[in-house]
CSV table of C-alpha atoms in Angstrom, one decimal:
chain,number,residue,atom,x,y,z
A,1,UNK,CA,141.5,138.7,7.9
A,2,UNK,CA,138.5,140.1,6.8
A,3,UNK,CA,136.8,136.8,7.2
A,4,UNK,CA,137.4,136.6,10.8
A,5,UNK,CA,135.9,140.3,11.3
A,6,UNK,CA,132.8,139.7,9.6
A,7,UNK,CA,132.7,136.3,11.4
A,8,UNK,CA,132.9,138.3,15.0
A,9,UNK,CA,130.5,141.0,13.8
A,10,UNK,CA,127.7,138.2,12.3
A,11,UNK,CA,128.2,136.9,16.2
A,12,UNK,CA,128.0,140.3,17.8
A,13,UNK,CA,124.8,141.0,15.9
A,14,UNK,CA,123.4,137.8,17.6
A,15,UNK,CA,124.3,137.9,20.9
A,16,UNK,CA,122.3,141.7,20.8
A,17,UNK,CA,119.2,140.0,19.6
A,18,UNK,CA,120.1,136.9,22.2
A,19,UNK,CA,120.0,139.8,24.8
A,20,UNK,CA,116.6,141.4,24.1
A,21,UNK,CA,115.1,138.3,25.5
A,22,UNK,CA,116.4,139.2,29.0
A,23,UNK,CA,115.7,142.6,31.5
A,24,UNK,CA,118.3,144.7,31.4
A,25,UNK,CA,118.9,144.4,35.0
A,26,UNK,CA,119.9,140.5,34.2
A,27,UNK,CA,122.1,142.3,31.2
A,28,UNK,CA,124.1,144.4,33.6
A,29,UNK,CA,124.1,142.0,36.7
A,30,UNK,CA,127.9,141.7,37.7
A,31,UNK,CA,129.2,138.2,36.8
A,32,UNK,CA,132.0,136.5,38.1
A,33,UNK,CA,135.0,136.7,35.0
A,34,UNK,CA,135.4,139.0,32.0
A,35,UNK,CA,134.9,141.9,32.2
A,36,UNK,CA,131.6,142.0,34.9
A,37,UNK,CA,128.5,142.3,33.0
A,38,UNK,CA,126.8,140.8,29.6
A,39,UNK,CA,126.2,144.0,28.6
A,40,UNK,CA,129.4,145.6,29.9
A,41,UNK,CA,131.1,143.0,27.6
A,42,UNK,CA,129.4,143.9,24.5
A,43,UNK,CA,130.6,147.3,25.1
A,44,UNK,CA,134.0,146.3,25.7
A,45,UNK,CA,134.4,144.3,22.5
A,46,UNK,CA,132.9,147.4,20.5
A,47,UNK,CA,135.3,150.0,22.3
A,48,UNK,CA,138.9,147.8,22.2
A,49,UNK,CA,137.8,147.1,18.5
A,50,UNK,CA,137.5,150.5,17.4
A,51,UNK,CA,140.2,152.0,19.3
A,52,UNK,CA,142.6,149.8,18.3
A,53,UNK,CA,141.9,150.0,14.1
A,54,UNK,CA,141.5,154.0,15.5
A,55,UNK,CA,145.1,153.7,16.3
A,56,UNK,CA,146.3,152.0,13.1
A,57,UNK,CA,144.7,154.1,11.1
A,58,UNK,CA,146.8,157.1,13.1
A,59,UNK,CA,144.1,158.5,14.7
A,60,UNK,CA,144.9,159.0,18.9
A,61,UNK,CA,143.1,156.7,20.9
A,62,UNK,CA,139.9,157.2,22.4
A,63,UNK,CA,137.5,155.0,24.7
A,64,UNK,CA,134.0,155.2,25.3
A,65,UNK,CA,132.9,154.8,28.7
A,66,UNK,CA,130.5,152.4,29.8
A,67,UNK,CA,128.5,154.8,32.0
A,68,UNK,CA,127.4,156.6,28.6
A,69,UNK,CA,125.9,153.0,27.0
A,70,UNK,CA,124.6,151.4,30.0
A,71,UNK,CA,121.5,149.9,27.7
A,72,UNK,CA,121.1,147.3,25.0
A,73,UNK,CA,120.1,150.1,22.6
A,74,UNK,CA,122.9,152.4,23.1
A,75,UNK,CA,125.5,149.3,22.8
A,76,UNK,CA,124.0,148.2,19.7
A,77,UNK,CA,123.8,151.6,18.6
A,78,UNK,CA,127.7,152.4,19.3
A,79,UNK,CA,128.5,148.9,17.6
A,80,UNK,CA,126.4,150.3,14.7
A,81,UNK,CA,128.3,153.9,14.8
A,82,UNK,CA,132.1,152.1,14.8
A,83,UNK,CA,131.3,149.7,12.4
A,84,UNK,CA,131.7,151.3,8.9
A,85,UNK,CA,135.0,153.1,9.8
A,86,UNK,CA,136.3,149.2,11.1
A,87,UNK,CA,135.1,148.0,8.1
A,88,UNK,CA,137.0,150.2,5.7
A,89,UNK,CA,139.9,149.7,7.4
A,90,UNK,CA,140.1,145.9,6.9
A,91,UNK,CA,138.1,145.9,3.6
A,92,UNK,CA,141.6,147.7,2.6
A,93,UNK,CA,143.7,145.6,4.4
A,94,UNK,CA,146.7,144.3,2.2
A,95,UNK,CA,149.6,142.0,2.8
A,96,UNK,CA,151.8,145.0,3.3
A,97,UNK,CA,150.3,146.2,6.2
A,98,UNK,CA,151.6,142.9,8.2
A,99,UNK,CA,155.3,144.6,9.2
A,100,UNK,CA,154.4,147.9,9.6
A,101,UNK,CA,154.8,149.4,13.2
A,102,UNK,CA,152.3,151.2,15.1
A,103,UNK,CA,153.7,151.7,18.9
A,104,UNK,CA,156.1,148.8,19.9
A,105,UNK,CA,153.5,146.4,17.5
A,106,UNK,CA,153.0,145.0,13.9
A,107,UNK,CA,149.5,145.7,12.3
A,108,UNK,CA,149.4,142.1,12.0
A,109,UNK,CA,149.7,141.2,15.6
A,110,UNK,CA,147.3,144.0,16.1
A,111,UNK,CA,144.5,143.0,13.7
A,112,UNK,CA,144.9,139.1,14.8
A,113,UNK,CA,144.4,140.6,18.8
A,114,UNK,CA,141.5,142.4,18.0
A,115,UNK,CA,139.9,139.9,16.3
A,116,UNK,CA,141.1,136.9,19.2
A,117,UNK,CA,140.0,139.8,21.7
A,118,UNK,CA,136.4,139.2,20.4
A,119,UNK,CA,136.2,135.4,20.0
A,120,UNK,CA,137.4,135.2,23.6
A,121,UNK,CA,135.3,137.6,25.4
A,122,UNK,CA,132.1,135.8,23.3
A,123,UNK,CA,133.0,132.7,24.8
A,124,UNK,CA,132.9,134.0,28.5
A,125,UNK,CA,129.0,135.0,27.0
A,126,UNK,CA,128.4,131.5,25.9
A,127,UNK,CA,129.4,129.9,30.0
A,128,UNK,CA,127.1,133.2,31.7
A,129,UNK,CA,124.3,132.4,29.2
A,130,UNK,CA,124.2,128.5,29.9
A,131,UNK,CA,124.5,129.5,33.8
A,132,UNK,CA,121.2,131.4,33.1
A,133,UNK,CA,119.3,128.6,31.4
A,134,UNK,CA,119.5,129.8,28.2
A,135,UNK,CA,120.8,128.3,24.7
A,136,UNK,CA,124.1,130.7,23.6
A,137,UNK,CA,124.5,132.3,20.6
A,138,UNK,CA,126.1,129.5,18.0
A,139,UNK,CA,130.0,130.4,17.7
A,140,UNK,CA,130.4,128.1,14.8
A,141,UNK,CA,132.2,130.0,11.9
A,142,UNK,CA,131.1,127.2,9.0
A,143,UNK,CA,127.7,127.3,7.6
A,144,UNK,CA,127.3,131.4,8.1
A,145,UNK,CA,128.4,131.3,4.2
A,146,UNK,CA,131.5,133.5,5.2
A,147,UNK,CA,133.9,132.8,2.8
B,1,UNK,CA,146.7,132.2,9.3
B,2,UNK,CA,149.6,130.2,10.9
B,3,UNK,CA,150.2,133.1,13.2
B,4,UNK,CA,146.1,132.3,14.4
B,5,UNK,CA,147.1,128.6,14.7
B,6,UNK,CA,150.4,129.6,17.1
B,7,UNK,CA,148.9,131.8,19.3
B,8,UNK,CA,146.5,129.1,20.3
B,9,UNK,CA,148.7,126.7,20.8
B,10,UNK,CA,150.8,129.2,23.0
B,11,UNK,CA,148.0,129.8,25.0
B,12,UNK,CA,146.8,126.1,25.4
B,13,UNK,CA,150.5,124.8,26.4
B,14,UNK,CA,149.9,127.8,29.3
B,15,UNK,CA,146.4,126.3,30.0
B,16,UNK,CA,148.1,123.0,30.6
B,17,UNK,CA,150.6,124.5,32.8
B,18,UNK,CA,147.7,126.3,34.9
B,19,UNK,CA,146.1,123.0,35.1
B,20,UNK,CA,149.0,121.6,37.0
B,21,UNK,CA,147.8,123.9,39.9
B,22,UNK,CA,144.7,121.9,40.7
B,23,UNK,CA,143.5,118.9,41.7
B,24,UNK,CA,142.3,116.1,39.4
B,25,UNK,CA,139.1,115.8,40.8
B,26,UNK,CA,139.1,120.2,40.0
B,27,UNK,CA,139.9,120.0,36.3
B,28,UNK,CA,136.7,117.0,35.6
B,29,UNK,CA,134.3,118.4,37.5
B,30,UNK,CA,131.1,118.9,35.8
B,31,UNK,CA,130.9,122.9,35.2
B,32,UNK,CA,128.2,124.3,33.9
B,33,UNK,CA,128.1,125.4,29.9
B,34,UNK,CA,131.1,124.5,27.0
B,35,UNK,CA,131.3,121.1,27.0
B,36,UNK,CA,131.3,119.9,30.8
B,37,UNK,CA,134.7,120.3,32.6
B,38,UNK,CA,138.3,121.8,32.4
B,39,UNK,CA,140.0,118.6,31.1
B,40,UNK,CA,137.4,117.6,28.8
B,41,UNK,CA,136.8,121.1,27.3
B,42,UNK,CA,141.4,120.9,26.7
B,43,UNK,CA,140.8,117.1,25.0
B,44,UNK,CA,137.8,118.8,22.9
B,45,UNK,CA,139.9,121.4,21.2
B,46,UNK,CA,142.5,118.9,20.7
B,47,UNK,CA,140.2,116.4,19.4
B,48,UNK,CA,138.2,119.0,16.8
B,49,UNK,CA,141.5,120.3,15.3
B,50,UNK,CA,143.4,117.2,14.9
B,51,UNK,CA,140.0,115.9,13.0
B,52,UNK,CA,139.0,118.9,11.1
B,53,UNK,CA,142.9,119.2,9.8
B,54,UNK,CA,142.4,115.0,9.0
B,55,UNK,CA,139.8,115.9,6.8
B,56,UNK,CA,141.5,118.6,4.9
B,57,UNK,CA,144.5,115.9,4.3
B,58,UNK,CA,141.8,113.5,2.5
B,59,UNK,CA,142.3,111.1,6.1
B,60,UNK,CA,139.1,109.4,7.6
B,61,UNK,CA,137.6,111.6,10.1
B,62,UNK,CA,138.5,109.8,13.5
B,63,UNK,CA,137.7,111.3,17.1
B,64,UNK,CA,139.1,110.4,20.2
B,65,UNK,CA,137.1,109.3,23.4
B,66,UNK,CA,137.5,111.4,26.3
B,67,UNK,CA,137.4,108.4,28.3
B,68,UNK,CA,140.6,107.4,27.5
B,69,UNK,CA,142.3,110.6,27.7
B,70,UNK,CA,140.7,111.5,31.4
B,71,UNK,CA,144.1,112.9,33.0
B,72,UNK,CA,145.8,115.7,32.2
B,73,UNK,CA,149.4,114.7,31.6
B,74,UNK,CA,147.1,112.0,28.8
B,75,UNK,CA,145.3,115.0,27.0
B,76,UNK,CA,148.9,117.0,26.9
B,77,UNK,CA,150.4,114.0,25.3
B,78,UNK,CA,147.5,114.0,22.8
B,79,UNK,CA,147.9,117.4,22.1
B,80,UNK,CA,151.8,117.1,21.7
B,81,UNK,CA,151.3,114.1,19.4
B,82,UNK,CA,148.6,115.5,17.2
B,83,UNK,CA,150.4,119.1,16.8
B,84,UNK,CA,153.3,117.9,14.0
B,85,UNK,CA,150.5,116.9,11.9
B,86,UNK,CA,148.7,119.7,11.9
B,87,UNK,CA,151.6,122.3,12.0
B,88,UNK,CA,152.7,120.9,8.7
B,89,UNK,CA,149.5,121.7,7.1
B,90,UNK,CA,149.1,125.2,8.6
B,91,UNK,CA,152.7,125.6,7.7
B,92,UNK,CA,152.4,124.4,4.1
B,93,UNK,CA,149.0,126.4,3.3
B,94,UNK,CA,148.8,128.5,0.6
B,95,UNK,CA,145.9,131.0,-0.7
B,96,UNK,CA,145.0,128.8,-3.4
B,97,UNK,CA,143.4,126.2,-0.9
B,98,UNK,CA,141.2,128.6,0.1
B,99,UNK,CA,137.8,127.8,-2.1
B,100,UNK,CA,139.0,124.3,-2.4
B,101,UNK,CA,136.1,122.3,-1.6
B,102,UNK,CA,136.0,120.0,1.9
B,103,UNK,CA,132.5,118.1,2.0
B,104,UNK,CA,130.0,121.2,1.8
B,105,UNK,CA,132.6,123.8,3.1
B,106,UNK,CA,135.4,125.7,1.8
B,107,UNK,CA,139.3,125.3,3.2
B,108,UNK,CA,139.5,128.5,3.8
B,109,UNK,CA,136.1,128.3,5.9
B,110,UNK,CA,137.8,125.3,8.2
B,111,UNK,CA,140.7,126.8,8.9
B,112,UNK,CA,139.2,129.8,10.4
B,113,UNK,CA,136.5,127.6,12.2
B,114,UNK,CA,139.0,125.2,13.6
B,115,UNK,CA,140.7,128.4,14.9
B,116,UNK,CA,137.6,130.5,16.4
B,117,UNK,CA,136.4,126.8,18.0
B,118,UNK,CA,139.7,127.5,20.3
B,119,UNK,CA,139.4,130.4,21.4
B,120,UNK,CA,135.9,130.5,22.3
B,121,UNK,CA,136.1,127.8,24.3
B,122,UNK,CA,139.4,128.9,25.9
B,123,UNK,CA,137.1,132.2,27.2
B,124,UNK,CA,134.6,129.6,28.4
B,125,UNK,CA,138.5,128.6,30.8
B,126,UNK,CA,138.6,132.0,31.6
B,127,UNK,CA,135.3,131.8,33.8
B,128,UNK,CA,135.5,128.7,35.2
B,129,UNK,CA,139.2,130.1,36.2
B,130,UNK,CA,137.7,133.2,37.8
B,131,UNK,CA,134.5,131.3,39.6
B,132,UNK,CA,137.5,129.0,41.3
B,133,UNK,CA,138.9,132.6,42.7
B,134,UNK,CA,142.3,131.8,40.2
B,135,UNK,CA,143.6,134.5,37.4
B,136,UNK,CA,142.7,132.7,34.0
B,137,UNK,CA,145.6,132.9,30.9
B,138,UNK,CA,146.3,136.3,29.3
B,139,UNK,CA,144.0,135.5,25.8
B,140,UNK,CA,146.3,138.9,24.8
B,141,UNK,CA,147.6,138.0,21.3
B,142,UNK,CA,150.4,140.7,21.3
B,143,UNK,CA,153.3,140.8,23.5
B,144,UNK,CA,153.8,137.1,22.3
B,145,UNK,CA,156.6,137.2,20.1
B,146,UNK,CA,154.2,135.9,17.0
B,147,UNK,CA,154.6,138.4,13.7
């Protein structure tokens, strides 16, 4: 599990340096698929992330909105503010955890959505980035030394 | 792990049913980022698992030629054909493989590779879905049935 995280936030961390090479109008430029913008999709991977381990960890849900981190910096700066809490939560994941409930869900099926939820949404960043000219982020998970 | 491995096989079989919507021609036209069109980008995650999981087994690494898998009902067959193999491994893995060495890379490393490969390039789908004016796959792990 944890593997897969840190995988997704080693990738995360790329694409924001991949972005500072573009103006942030090209960053928030509606796009056709996902979920409109480059930059609106960073966001969106930071918020569903950290509301759903919010949720496991029994806290009520809460989601940031977009309005409020409409620049590279504040995205980067939100990923930066959710991570450690994220972290801890899957740094003391444990087998256990798999069955238990949370709404009409298992943690497991929860964890393994957030962490598909990125991958995906990354991808969509790899066809707008080609469709720009520009080489995408690499989404290989061998050779980042992550296990 | 073998929950990762179901869900994208879930989600692929659905890919090859919303391929039956369009036109040959649709699904190998050139598009721009992944690797090139619809059908081929289907045959590549086929091809990379089916050789990555080879490996694992001690078999010769062996890739198929897109060339002769250009249709869809072909590429579903491969897929079909090359799943038993691989679902026994998934299905027999156990922690211990994990820092059992493949070439330069961990098992543990692969597996989650092989699994991140898919997804990505089924959000690279999602676009090329969306620019053709058609609603992609849900990539929504729960609600599946899967834990």
């Amino acid at each position: 599990m944890r593997v897969l995280f840190q995988y997704n936030w080693q990738v995360r961390d790329e694409w924001f340096q991949w972005c500072e090479q573009l103006a942030e109008v090209e960053l928030l430029r509606p796009r056709t698929g996902g979920v409109g913008s480059i930059l609106e999709t960073l966001f969106h991977i930071v918020d569903v992330e950290q509301a759903w381990i919010s949720g496991l960890q029994g806290k009520p849900e809460y989601h940031h909105r977009f309005e409020e981190y409409a620049s590279l910096e504040a995205v980067k700066q939100l990923s930066d503010r959710c991570r450690p809490d994220v972290e801890r939560f899957v740094t003391n994941w444990s087998p256990e955890l798999e069955k238990k409930k949370f709404l009409e869900f298992y943690y497991g099926e929860v964890m393994r959505h957030v962490i598909a939820h990125e991958i995906h949404h990354i991808g969509q960043l790899s066809i707008w980035s080609r469709e720009l000219g520009l080489k995408p982020v690499t989404a290989n998970l061998i050779r980042r030394g992550l296990v």
